PDB file of C-alpha atoms in Angstrom:
ATOM      1  CA  MET I1294     -69.416   3.295 -42.103  1.00  0.00           C
ATOM      2  CA  ARG I1295     -66.525   1.659 -40.226  1.00  0.00           C
ATOM      3  CA  THR I1296     -65.630  -0.103 -43.331  1.00  0.00           C
ATOM      4  CA  SER I1297     -65.913   3.248 -45.430  1.00  0.00           C
ATOM      5  CA  THR I1298     -63.656   4.782 -43.134  1.00  0.00           C
ATOM      6  CA  VAL I1299     -61.022   1.760 -43.247  1.00  0.00           C
ATOM      7  CA  ARG I1300     -61.216   2.069 -47.136  1.00  0.00           C
ATOM      8  CA  ARG I1301     -60.446   5.844 -46.842  1.00  0.00           C
ATOM      9  CA  VAL I1302     -57.441   5.193 -44.592  1.00  0.00           C
ATOM     10  CA  GLY I1303     -56.342   2.649 -46.947  1.00  0.00           C
ATOM     11  CA  LEU I1304     -56.691   4.849 -49.840  1.00  0.00           C
ATOM     12  CA  CYS I1305     -54.641   7.618 -48.295  1.00  0.00           C
ATOM     13  CA  VAL I1306     -51.676   5.125 -47.891  1.00  0.00           C
ATOM     14  CA  ALA I1307     -52.353   4.074 -51.522  1.00  0.00           C
ATOM     15  CA  VAL I1308     -52.044   7.504 -52.876  1.00  0.00           C
ATOM     16  CA  ALA I1309     -48.797   7.943 -50.492  1.00  0.00           C
ATOM     17  CA  ALA I1310     -47.341   4.514 -52.023  1.00  0.00           C
ATOM     18  CA  ALA I1311     -47.670   5.971 -55.481  1.00  0.00           C
ATOM     19  CA  LEU I1312     -45.163   8.837 -54.597  1.00  0.00           C
ATOM     20  CA  THR I1313     -42.927   6.683 -52.411  1.00  0.00           C
ATOM     21  CA  SER I1314     -42.506   4.018 -54.865  1.00  0.00           C
ATOM     22  CA  VAL I1315     -40.587   6.675 -56.898  1.00  0.00           C
ATOM     23  CA  ALA I1316     -38.002   6.520 -54.548  1.00  0.00           C
ATOM     24  CA  ALA I1317     -38.322   2.990 -52.612  1.00  0.00           C
ATOM     25  CA  CYS I1318     -40.646  -0.099 -53.107  1.00  0.00           C
ATOM     26  CA  GLY I1319     -39.909  -3.376 -55.053  1.00  0.00           C
ATOM     27  CA  GLY I1320     -39.804  -4.838 -58.690  1.00  0.00           C
ATOM     28  CA  PRO I1321     -38.655  -7.338 -61.226  1.00  0.00           C
ATOM     29  CA  ASP I1322     -35.680  -7.060 -63.497  1.00  0.00           C
ATOM     30  CA  LYS I1323     -36.448  -6.926 -67.348  1.00  0.00           C
ATOM     31  CA  ASP I1324     -35.101  -5.136 -70.581  1.00  0.00           C
ATOM     32  CA  ASP I1325     -36.987  -2.719 -72.081  1.00  0.00           C
ATOM     33  CA  SER I1326     -37.104  -0.983 -75.656  1.00  0.00           C
ATOM     34  CA  GLY I1327     -38.984   1.994 -76.974  1.00  0.00           C
ATOM     35  CA  LYS I1328     -38.404   5.527 -77.476  1.00  0.00           C
ATOM     36  CA  GLY I1329     -35.851   7.392 -75.481  1.00  0.00           C
ATOM     37  CA  ALA I1330     -33.413  10.017 -75.754  1.00  0.00           C
ATOM     38  CA  GLY I1331     -29.441   9.773 -74.709  1.00  0.00           C
ATOM     39  CA  HIS I1332     -26.656   7.439 -75.369  1.00  0.00           C
ATOM     40  CA  GLY I1333     -23.450   6.272 -73.917  1.00  0.00           C
ATOM     41  CA  GLY I1334     -22.388   5.069 -70.342  1.00  0.00           C
ATOM     42  CA  SER I1335     -20.077   7.239 -68.801  1.00  0.00           C
ATOM     43  CA  VAL I1336     -20.026   5.407 -65.506  1.00  0.00           C
ATOM     44  CA  VAL I1337     -19.303   2.034 -67.122  1.00  0.00           C
ATOM     45  CA  ASN I1338     -15.702   1.857 -66.210  1.00  0.00           C
ATOM     46  CA  ALA I1339     -15.871   3.582 -62.932  1.00  0.00           C
ATOM     47  CA  ASP I1340     -15.826   1.813 -59.641  1.00  0.00           C
ATOM     48  CA  PRO I1341     -19.567   1.189 -58.678  1.00  0.00           C
ATOM     49  CA  VAL I1342     -19.676   3.049 -55.260  1.00  0.00           C
ATOM     50  CA  ALA I1343     -17.854   6.401 -56.810  1.00  0.00           C
ATOM     51  CA  ALA I1344     -20.019   5.951 -59.905  1.00  0.00           C
ATOM     52  CA  LEU I1345     -23.264   5.804 -57.873  1.00  0.00           C
ATOM     53  CA  LEU I1346     -22.211   8.832 -56.008  1.00  0.00           C
ATOM     54  CA  THR I1347     -22.113  10.748 -59.190  1.00  0.00           C
ATOM     55  CA  VAL I1348     -25.427   9.385 -60.178  1.00  0.00           C
ATOM     56  CA  GLN I1349     -27.120  10.597 -56.958  1.00  0.00           C
ATOM     57  CA  LYS I1350     -25.310  13.947 -57.044  1.00  0.00           C
ATOM     58  CA  LYS I1351     -26.434  14.582 -60.630  1.00  0.00           C
ATOM     59  CA  THR I1352     -29.890  13.192 -60.443  1.00  0.00           C
ATOM     60  CA  GLY I1353     -30.612  15.190 -57.164  1.00  0.00           C
ATOM     61  CA  ALA I1354     -29.322  18.349 -58.663  1.00  0.00           C
ATOM     62  CA  ALA I1355     -31.750  17.808 -62.053  1.00  0.00           C
ATOM     63  CA  SER I1356     -34.487  18.964 -59.741  1.00  0.00           C
ATOM     64  CA  SER I1357     -37.310  17.447 -61.887  1.00  0.00           C
ATOM     65  CA  ALA I1358     -38.373  14.649 -64.120  1.00  0.00           C
ATOM     66  CA  LYS I1359     -41.096  12.665 -65.598  1.00  0.00           C
ATOM     67  CA  VAL I1360     -42.040   9.659 -63.999  1.00  0.00           C
ATOM     68  CA  GLU I1361     -43.964   6.487 -64.678  1.00  0.00           C
ATOM     69  CA  GLY I1362     -44.167   3.014 -63.539  1.00  0.00           C
ATOM     70  CA  THR I1363     -46.131   0.392 -61.816  1.00  0.00           C
ATOM     71  CA  THR I1364     -46.206  -0.974 -58.257  1.00  0.00           C
ATOM     72  CA  THR I1365     -47.726  -4.049 -56.674  1.00  0.00           C
ATOM     73  CA  MET I1366     -47.918  -4.540 -52.821  1.00  0.00           C
ATOM     74  CA  GLY I1367     -48.879  -8.139 -52.237  1.00  0.00           C
ATOM     75  CA  SER I1368     -52.636  -8.564 -52.293  1.00  0.00           C
ATOM     76  CA  THR I1369     -53.170  -5.015 -50.962  1.00  0.00           C
ATOM     77  CA  MET I1370     -52.787  -3.214 -54.442  1.00  0.00           C
ATOM     78  CA  ALA I1371     -51.365  -3.078 -58.006  1.00  0.00           C
ATOM     79  CA  MET I1372     -51.269   0.075 -59.685  1.00  0.00           C
ATOM     80  CA  LYS I1373     -49.728   2.146 -62.330  1.00  0.00           C
ATOM     81  CA  GLN I1374     -48.739   5.774 -62.252  1.00  0.00           C
ATOM     82  CA  SER I1375     -47.689   8.560 -64.495  1.00  0.00           C
ATOM     83  CA  GLY I1376     -46.621  12.244 -64.097  1.00  0.00           C
ATOM     84  CA  ALA I1377     -43.946  14.781 -63.207  1.00  0.00           C
ATOM     85  CA  LEU I1378     -42.219  15.700 -59.915  1.00  0.00           C
ATOM     86  CA  ASP I1379     -40.190  18.422 -58.791  1.00  0.00           C
ATOM     87  CA  TRP I1380     -38.010  17.927 -55.660  1.00  0.00           C
ATOM     88  CA  SER I1381     -35.852  21.056 -55.855  1.00  0.00           C
ATOM     89  CA  ASP I1382     -37.647  22.253 -52.492  1.00  0.00           C
ATOM     90  CA  GLY I1383     -39.605  19.635 -51.047  1.00  0.00           C
ATOM     91  CA  ILE I1384     -41.629  17.554 -53.473  1.00  0.00           C
ATOM     92  CA  THR I1385     -44.355  18.981 -55.463  1.00  0.00           C
ATOM     93  CA  GLY I1386     -46.002  17.647 -58.669  1.00  0.00           C
ATOM     94  CA  ALA I1387     -48.939  15.669 -60.189  1.00  0.00           C
ATOM     95  CA  MET I1388     -49.491  12.237 -61.000  1.00  0.00           C
ATOM     96  CA  LYS I1389     -52.321  10.060 -62.277  1.00  0.00           C
ATOM     97  CA  ILE I1390     -52.847   6.730 -60.408  1.00  0.00           C
ATOM     98  CA  THR I1391     -54.702   3.670 -61.571  1.00  0.00           C
ATOM     99  CA  TYR I1392     -55.438   0.870 -59.310  1.00  0.00           C
ATOM    100  CA  THR I1393     -55.342  -2.381 -61.401  1.00  0.00           C
ATOM    101  CA  GLY I1394     -55.672  -5.075 -58.792  1.00  0.00           C
ATOM    102  CA  GLY I1395     -55.782  -6.080 -55.180  1.00  0.00           C
ATOM    103  CA  ASP I1396     -57.812  -4.769 -52.223  1.00  0.00           C
ATOM    104  CA  MET I1397     -57.497  -1.006 -53.224  1.00  0.00           C
ATOM    105  CA  ALA I1398     -58.943  -1.812 -56.577  1.00  0.00           C
ATOM    106  CA  ASP I1399     -61.882  -3.487 -55.223  1.00  0.00           C
ATOM    107  CA  SER I1400     -62.351  -0.427 -52.511  1.00  0.00           C
ATOM    108  CA  MET I1401     -62.314   1.928 -55.609  1.00  0.00           C
ATOM    109  CA  LYS I1402     -65.122  -0.017 -57.438  1.00  0.00           C
ATOM    110  CA  GLN I1403     -67.144  -0.187 -54.214  1.00  0.00           C
ATOM    111  CA  LEU I1404     -66.926   3.441 -53.976  1.00  0.00           C
ATOM    112  CA  GLY I1405     -68.058   3.727 -57.624  1.00  0.00           C
ATOM    113  CA  SER I1406     -64.837   4.604 -59.021  1.00  0.00           C
ATOM    114  CA  ASP I1407     -63.334   3.255 -62.285  1.00  0.00           C
ATOM    115  CA  GLY I1408     -60.025   2.848 -60.461  1.00  0.00           C
ATOM    116  CA  SER I1409     -58.253   6.100 -61.564  1.00  0.00           C
ATOM    117  CA  MET I1410     -57.342   9.406 -59.587  1.00  0.00           C
ATOM    118  CA  GLN I1411     -55.290  12.406 -60.000  1.00  0.00           C
ATOM    119  CA  ALA I1412     -53.203  13.083 -57.089  1.00  0.00           C
ATOM    120  CA  ARG I1413     -51.124  16.426 -56.317  1.00  0.00           C
ATOM    121  CA  TYR I1414     -48.204  16.740 -54.159  1.00  0.00           C
ATOM    122  CA  PHE I1415     -47.097  19.507 -52.079  1.00  0.00           C
ATOM    123  CA  LYS I1416     -44.297  20.340 -49.597  1.00  0.00           C
ATOM    124  CA  ASP I1417     -46.882  19.895 -46.514  1.00  0.00           C
ATOM    125  CA  GLY I1418     -49.131  17.332 -47.957  1.00  0.00           C
ATOM    126  CA  TYR I1419     -51.135  15.849 -50.875  1.00  0.00           C
ATOM    127  CA  ALA I1420     -54.456  15.803 -52.395  1.00  0.00           C
ATOM    128  CA  ALA I1421     -56.563  13.028 -54.163  1.00  0.00           C
ATOM    129  CA  ASP I1422     -59.430  13.757 -56.437  1.00  0.00           C
ATOM    130  CA  MET I1423     -61.679  10.865 -55.854  1.00  0.00           C
ATOM    131  CA  GLY I1424     -64.517  11.847 -58.293  1.00  0.00           C
ATOM    132  CA  ALA I1425     -68.221  11.757 -58.281  1.00  0.00           C
ATOM    133  CA  ALA I1426     -68.349   8.892 -55.623  1.00  0.00           C
ATOM    134  CA  LEU I1427     -66.791  11.049 -53.013  1.00  0.00           C
ATOM    135  CA  ALA I1428     -68.755  14.238 -54.106  1.00  0.00           C
ATOM    136  CA  LYS I1429     -72.082  12.552 -53.265  1.00  0.00           C
ATOM    137  CA  GLN I1430     -71.240  11.853 -49.600  1.00  0.00           C
ATOM    138  CA  THR I1431     -69.717  15.226 -49.004  1.00  0.00           C
ATOM    139  CA  GLY I1432     -71.997  17.833 -50.618  1.00  0.00           C
ATOM    140  CA  GLY I1433     -69.857  17.908 -53.889  1.00  0.00           C
ATOM    141  CA  LYS I1434     -66.252  17.788 -52.482  1.00  0.00           C
ATOM    142  CA  HIS I1435     -64.379  15.281 -54.690  1.00  0.00           C
ATOM    143  CA  TRP I1436     -60.860  16.143 -53.208  1.00  0.00           C
ATOM    144  CA  ILE I1437     -59.510  14.862 -50.085  1.00  0.00           C
ATOM    145  CA  SER I1438     -56.575  16.717 -48.664  1.00  0.00           C
ATOM    146  CA  TYR I1439     -53.983  15.069 -46.533  1.00  0.00           C
ATOM    147  CA  SER I1440     -51.499  16.566 -44.148  1.00  0.00           C
ATOM    148  CA  TYR I1441     -48.269  14.730 -43.906  1.00  0.00           C
ATOM    149  CA  GLU I1442     -48.194  15.708 -40.197  1.00  0.00           C
ATOM    150  CA  GLU I1443     -51.551  14.378 -39.651  1.00  0.00           C
ATOM    151  CA  LEU I1444     -50.799  10.986 -41.430  1.00  0.00           C
ATOM    152  CA  ALA I1445     -47.661  10.666 -39.269  1.00  0.00           C
ATOM    153  CA  ALA I1446     -49.627  10.977 -36.300  1.00  0.00           C
ATOM    154  CA  LEU I1447     -52.005   8.811 -37.392  1.00  0.00           C
ATOM    155  CA  GLY I1448     -49.500   6.049 -38.471  1.00  0.00           C
ATOM    156  CA  GLY I1449     -47.000   6.121 -35.436  1.00  0.00           C
ATOM    157  CA  ALA I1450     -43.548   4.941 -36.162  1.00  0.00           C
ATOM    158  CA  SER I1451     -44.370   4.036 -39.733  1.00  0.00           C
ATOM    159  CA  GLY I1452     -46.240   7.211 -40.248  1.00  0.00           C
ATOM    160  CA  ALA I1453     -43.291   9.263 -39.101  1.00  0.00           C
ATOM    161  CA  ALA I1454     -41.011   7.309 -41.620  1.00  0.00           C
ATOM    162  CA  MET I1455     -43.637   7.915 -44.386  1.00  0.00           C
ATOM    163  CA  GLN I1456     -43.600  11.626 -43.461  1.00  0.00           C
ATOM    164  CA  GLU I1457     -39.925  11.839 -43.845  1.00  0.00           C
ATOM    165  CA  GLN I1458     -39.648   9.804 -47.000  1.00  0.00           C
ATOM    166  CA  MET I1459     -42.546  11.671 -48.822  1.00  0.00           C
ATOM    167  CA  GLN I1460     -41.091  15.093 -48.109  1.00  0.00           C
ATOM    168  CA  ASN I1461     -37.737  13.868 -49.405  1.00  0.00           C
ATOM    169  CA  THR I1462     -38.752  11.526 -52.249  1.00  0.00           C
ATOM    170  CA  SER I1463     -36.704  11.784 -55.564  1.00  0.00           C
ATOM    171  CA  PRO I1464     -35.142   9.411 -58.064  1.00  0.00           C
ATOM    172  CA  GLY I1465     -31.728  10.020 -56.227  1.00  0.00           C
ATOM    173  CA  GLU I1466     -33.106   8.440 -53.093  1.00  0.00           C
ATOM    174  CA  GLY I1467     -33.314   5.134 -54.900  1.00  0.00           C
ATOM    175  CA  VAL I1468     -29.392   5.354 -55.801  1.00  0.00           C
ATOM    176  CA  LYS I1469     -28.844   6.180 -51.976  1.00  0.00           C
ATOM    177  CA  GLY I1470     -30.725   2.929 -51.006  1.00  0.00           C
ATOM    178  CA  LEU I1471     -28.388   0.981 -53.251  1.00  0.00           C
ATOM    179  CA  LEU I1472     -25.179   2.661 -51.977  1.00  0.00           C
ATOM    180  CA  ALA I1473     -26.494   1.815 -48.459  1.00  0.00           C
ATOM    181  CA  SER I1474     -26.903  -2.055 -49.362  1.00  0.00           C
ATOM    182  CA  GLY I1475     -22.951  -2.575 -49.279  1.00  0.00           C
ATOM    183  CA  ASP I1476     -22.623  -5.152 -52.073  1.00  0.00           C
ATOM    184  CA  VAL I1477     -23.610  -2.893 -55.027  1.00  0.00           C
ATOM    185  CA  LYS I1478     -22.332  -4.664 -58.233  1.00  0.00           C
ATOM    186  CA  LYS I1479     -22.157  -3.349 -61.859  1.00  0.00           C
ATOM    187  CA  VAL I1480     -24.062  -5.826 -64.349  1.00  0.00           C
ATOM    188  CA  GLY I1481     -23.182  -3.973 -67.469  1.00  0.00           C
ATOM    189  CA  LYS I1482     -24.904  -2.395 -70.183  1.00  0.00           C
ATOM    190  CA  GLU I1483     -28.472  -2.773 -71.375  1.00  0.00           C
ATOM    191  CA  ASN I1484     -31.105  -0.862 -73.414  1.00  0.00           C
ATOM    192  CA  VAL I1485     -33.729   0.935 -71.569  1.00  0.00           C
ATOM    193  CA  ARG I1486     -36.486   2.414 -73.857  1.00  0.00           C
ATOM    194  CA  GLY I1487     -33.961   3.218 -76.651  1.00  0.00           C
ATOM    195  CA  VAL I1488     -31.385   4.455 -74.142  1.00  0.00           C
ATOM    196  CA  THR I1489     -28.013   2.684 -73.680  1.00  0.00           C
ATOM    197  CA  ALA I1490     -27.432   2.433 -69.867  1.00  0.00           C
ATOM    198  CA  THR I1491     -25.449   1.032 -67.028  1.00  0.00           C
ATOM    199  CA  HIS I1492     -27.127  -1.428 -65.054  1.00  0.00           C
ATOM    200  CA  TYR I1493     -26.169  -1.725 -61.123  1.00  0.00           C
ATOM    201  CA  SER I1494     -27.557  -4.107 -58.518  1.00  0.00           C
ATOM    202  CA  GLY I1495     -27.777  -4.845 -54.895  1.00  0.00           C
ATOM    203  CA  THR I1496     -29.820  -6.218 -51.929  1.00  0.00           C
ATOM    204  CA  VAL I1497     -30.809  -3.945 -49.002  1.00  0.00           C
ATOM    205  CA  ASP I1498     -31.610  -5.126 -45.316  1.00  0.00           C
ATOM    206  CA  VAL I1499     -34.806  -2.988 -45.119  1.00  0.00           C
ATOM    207  CA  ALA I1500     -34.413  -2.345 -41.331  1.00  0.00           C
ATOM    208  CA  GLU I1501     -31.018  -1.407 -41.486  1.00  0.00           C
ATOM    209  CA  LEU I1502     -31.758   0.870 -44.466  1.00  0.00           C
ATOM    210  CA  THR I1503     -34.093   2.860 -42.671  1.00  0.00           C
ATOM    211  CA  ALA I1504     -31.897   3.310 -39.917  1.00  0.00           C
ATOM    212  CA  LYS I1505     -29.127   4.760 -42.079  1.00  0.00           C
ATOM    213  CA  ASN I1506     -31.209   6.862 -44.077  1.00  0.00           C
ATOM    214  CA  SER I1507     -33.672   8.377 -41.570  1.00  0.00           C
ATOM    215  CA  LYS I1508     -33.646  11.004 -38.573  1.00  0.00           C
ATOM    216  CA  LEU I1509     -35.930   8.869 -36.506  1.00  0.00           C
ATOM    217  CA  ASP I1510     -34.863   8.726 -32.909  1.00  0.00           C
ATOM    218  CA  ALA I1511     -34.183   5.228 -31.407  1.00  0.00           C
ATOM    219  CA  GLU I1512     -37.441   4.563 -30.143  1.00  0.00           C
ATOM    220  CA  GLN I1513     -39.106   5.318 -33.492  1.00  0.00           C
ATOM    221  CA  LEU I1514     -36.833   3.054 -35.303  1.00  0.00           C
ATOM    222  CA  THR I1515     -37.316   0.208 -32.827  1.00  0.00           C
ATOM    223  CA  ALA I1516     -41.066   0.343 -33.480  1.00  0.00           C
ATOM    224  CA  LEU I1517     -40.622   0.712 -37.008  1.00  0.00           C
ATOM    225  CA  LYS I1518     -38.260  -2.214 -37.442  1.00  0.00           C
ATOM    226  CA  LYS I1519     -41.031  -4.407 -35.351  1.00  0.00           C
ATOM    227  CA  GLN I1520     -43.711  -3.228 -37.793  1.00  0.00           C
ATOM    228  CA  LEU I1521     -41.480  -3.982 -41.102  1.00  0.00           C
ATOM    229  CA  GLY I1522     -40.837  -7.643 -39.236  1.00  0.00           C
ATOM    230  CA  ASP I1523     -44.566  -7.721 -38.584  1.00  0.00           C
ATOM    231  CA  ALA I1524     -45.340  -7.141 -42.345  1.00  0.00           C
ATOM    232  CA  GLY I1525     -42.868  -9.919 -43.256  1.00  0.00           C
ATOM    233  CA  ILE I1526     -40.385  -7.334 -45.004  1.00  0.00           C
ATOM    234  CA  THR I1527     -36.719  -8.307 -44.479  1.00  0.00           C
ATOM    235  CA  THR I1528     -34.830  -7.713 -47.739  1.00  0.00           C
ATOM    236  CA  GLU I1529     -35.081  -6.016 -51.022  1.00  0.00           C
ATOM    237  CA  LYS I1530     -33.086  -6.441 -54.267  1.00  0.00           C
ATOM    238  CA  ILE I1531     -32.689  -3.035 -55.950  1.00  0.00           C
ATOM    239  CA  ASP I1532     -31.664  -2.568 -59.503  1.00  0.00           C
ATOM    240  CA  ILE I1533     -30.937   0.730 -61.397  1.00  0.00           C
ATOM    241  CA  TRP I1534     -30.060   1.997 -64.846  1.00  0.00           C
ATOM    242  CA  VAL I1535     -28.053   4.881 -65.694  1.00  0.00           C
ATOM    243  CA  ASP I1536     -27.573   6.892 -68.905  1.00  0.00           C
ATOM    244  CA  GLY I1537     -24.499   8.315 -70.412  1.00  0.00           C
ATOM    245  CA  ASN I1538     -25.294  11.698 -68.297  1.00  0.00           C
ATOM    246  CA  ASP I1539     -25.062   9.753 -65.108  1.00  0.00           C
ATOM    247  CA  LEU I1540     -28.748  10.277 -64.825  1.00  0.00           C
ATOM    248  CA  LEU I1541     -31.170   7.485 -63.479  1.00  0.00           C
ATOM    249  CA  VAL I1542     -33.535   6.190 -66.317  1.00  0.00           C
ATOM    250  CA  LYS I1543     -34.888   3.264 -64.709  1.00  0.00           C
ATOM    251  CA  LYS I1544     -35.231   1.557 -61.032  1.00  0.00           C
ATOM    252  CA  THR I1545     -36.624  -1.776 -59.902  1.00  0.00           C
ATOM    253  CA  GLU I1546     -36.899  -2.967 -56.370  1.00  0.00           C
ATOM    254  CA  ARG I1547     -38.387  -6.293 -55.141  1.00  0.00           C
ATOM    255  CA  GLY I1548     -39.142  -7.739 -51.615  1.00  0.00           C
ATOM    256  CA  GLN I1549     -41.525 -10.214 -49.985  1.00  0.00           C
ATOM    257  CA  MET I1550     -44.346  -9.304 -47.504  1.00  0.00           C
ATOM    258  CA  LYS I1551     -46.621 -11.528 -45.584  1.00  0.00           C
ATOM    259  CA  THR I1552     -49.400 -10.538 -48.148  1.00  0.00           C
ATOM    260  CA  GLY I1553     -47.114 -11.397 -51.271  1.00  0.00           C
ATOM    261  CA  GLU I1554     -44.805  -9.661 -53.378  1.00  0.00           C
ATOM    262  CA  LEU I1555     -43.685  -6.096 -53.002  1.00  0.00           C
ATOM    263  CA  ASN I1556     -42.601  -4.960 -56.271  1.00  0.00           C
ATOM    264  CA  SER I1557     -42.075  -1.873 -58.539  1.00  0.00           C
ATOM    265  CA  THR I1558     -40.648  -0.750 -61.709  1.00  0.00           C
ATOM    266  CA  MET I1559     -40.182   3.042 -62.334  1.00  0.00           C
ATOM    267  CA  PHE I1560     -38.929   5.013 -65.465  1.00  0.00           C
ATOM    268  CA  TYR I1561     -37.519   8.667 -65.395  1.00  0.00           C
ATOM    269  CA  SER I1562     -37.172  10.983 -68.503  1.00  0.00           C
ATOM    270  CA  ASP I1563     -37.049  14.649 -69.433  1.00  0.00           C
ATOM    271  CA  TYR I1564     -34.908  15.720 -66.350  1.00  0.00           C
ATOM    272  CA  GLY I1565     -35.347  19.529 -65.715  1.00  0.00           C
ATOM    273  CA  THR I1566     -38.932  19.461 -67.235  1.00  0.00           C
ATOM    274  CA  LYS I1567     -41.062  22.434 -65.741  1.00  0.00           C
ATOM    275  CA  VAL I1568     -43.592  21.278 -62.983  1.00  0.00           C
ATOM    276  CA  SER I1569     -46.583  23.379 -61.886  1.00  0.00           C
ATOM    277  CA  VAL I1570     -49.044  22.210 -59.711  1.00  0.00           C
ATOM    278  CA  GLU I1571     -52.242  24.139 -58.088  1.00  0.00           C
ATOM    279  CA  ARG I1572     -53.993  23.267 -54.770  1.00  0.00           C
ATOM    280  CA  PRO I1573     -57.636  22.236 -55.569  1.00  0.00           C
ATOM    281  CA  PRO I1574     -60.297  24.614 -55.019  1.00  0.00           C
ATOM    282  CA  ALA I1575     -61.168  24.844 -51.206  1.00  0.00           C
ATOM    283  CA  GLY I1576     -64.841  24.578 -52.208  1.00  0.00           C
ATOM    284  CA  GLU I1577     -64.315  21.068 -53.606  1.00  0.00           C
ATOM    285  CA  THR I1578     -61.965  19.817 -50.975  1.00  0.00           C
ATOM    286  CA  ILE I1579     -62.475  18.128 -47.629  1.00  0.00           C
ATOM    287  CA  GLU I1580     -59.764  17.562 -45.097  1.00  0.00           C
ATOM    288  CA  PHE I1581     -59.058  13.852 -44.524  1.00  0.00           C
ATOM    289  CA  LYS I1582     -58.885  14.738 -40.645  1.00  0.00           C
ATOM    290  CA  GLU I1583     -62.597  16.064 -41.048  1.00  0.00           C
ATOM    291  CA  LEU I1584     -63.685  13.304 -43.105  1.00  0.00           C
ATOM    292  CA  LEU I1585     -62.843  10.747 -40.552  1.00  0.00           C
ATOM    293  CA  LYS I1586     -64.446  12.994 -38.074  1.00  0.00           C
ATOM    294  CA  GLN I1587     -67.833  12.836 -40.197  1.00  0.00           C
ATOM    295  CA  GLN I1588     -67.636   8.989 -40.552  1.00  0.00           C
ATOM    296  CA  GLN I1589     -66.928   8.367 -36.787  1.00  0.00           C
ATOM    297  CA  GLY I1590     -69.773  10.415 -35.973  1.00  0.00           C
ATOM    298  CA  ALA I1591     -71.964   8.600 -38.359  1.00  0.00           C
ATOM    299  CA  THR I1592     -70.725   5.179 -36.981  1.00  0.00           C
ATOM    300  CA  ALA I1593     -71.408   6.292 -33.422  1.00  0.00           C
ATOM    301  CA  GLY I1594     -74.912   7.749 -34.286  1.00  0.00           C
ATOM    302  CA  ALA I1595     -75.529   4.237 -35.896  1.00  0.00           C
ATOM    303  CA  SER I1596     -74.478   2.354 -33.022  1.00  0.00           C
TER     304      SER I1596
END
């Protein structure tokens, strides 16, 4: 049961990573082609910092968008995600997450899952549909509900940072990170899924970026920097692509962890799309805190 509990904690982090990668993680640079809408590059001739301030403002004001992408976190996980998010008043939305490799994919298989799950995000937490594998262990309940406050308490300094990031996640946060890098450069015009976009690039010191963009106190920041250092993360390279309406259409980030490369590519489209999400039925949901208590009790009984 101890191993199962570890898997549950790991999976909650994985679902969180699917959301936070919308704003920050890592990823390679590459050109893309396909269907899209919009043309131009109104920020091409502007100063990079001034242009990105406009992009951040307009992207934030757009309030919602469809999102899809891929994320890899060393040997821990590789996943793809797609859905729609609204950030007009906290974060709400729904995403389909599929684990394609790493320890998380192995854990999902061991739990009897095909590696896919549905995640629903709310202002105070999120829920993940773990399917029949979980329902067999919980009397038919296949959703796990996670409270941001409980996860923050569980994760210490990193948990507090995750809570803050998840409750403020938006495509504009990726622009904010690039602005904080201090060395943003305009690369030029490129094609992103049929859209002519302006490419910007920069490198961020992860610990310093967190300090600039968070409201954590000095003690929490010191602990978080230590945890980042222990994970082997020092810098991230951020690249973004902006359309002619000054809206973010693509973001990639790349860094290095002790377990391997930290890497993410995200695409944004259909800004202003309507997002509607409902909490799963109470009778089909178990609180993460309650699940941990059950498994810890079973572990104690078996010892």
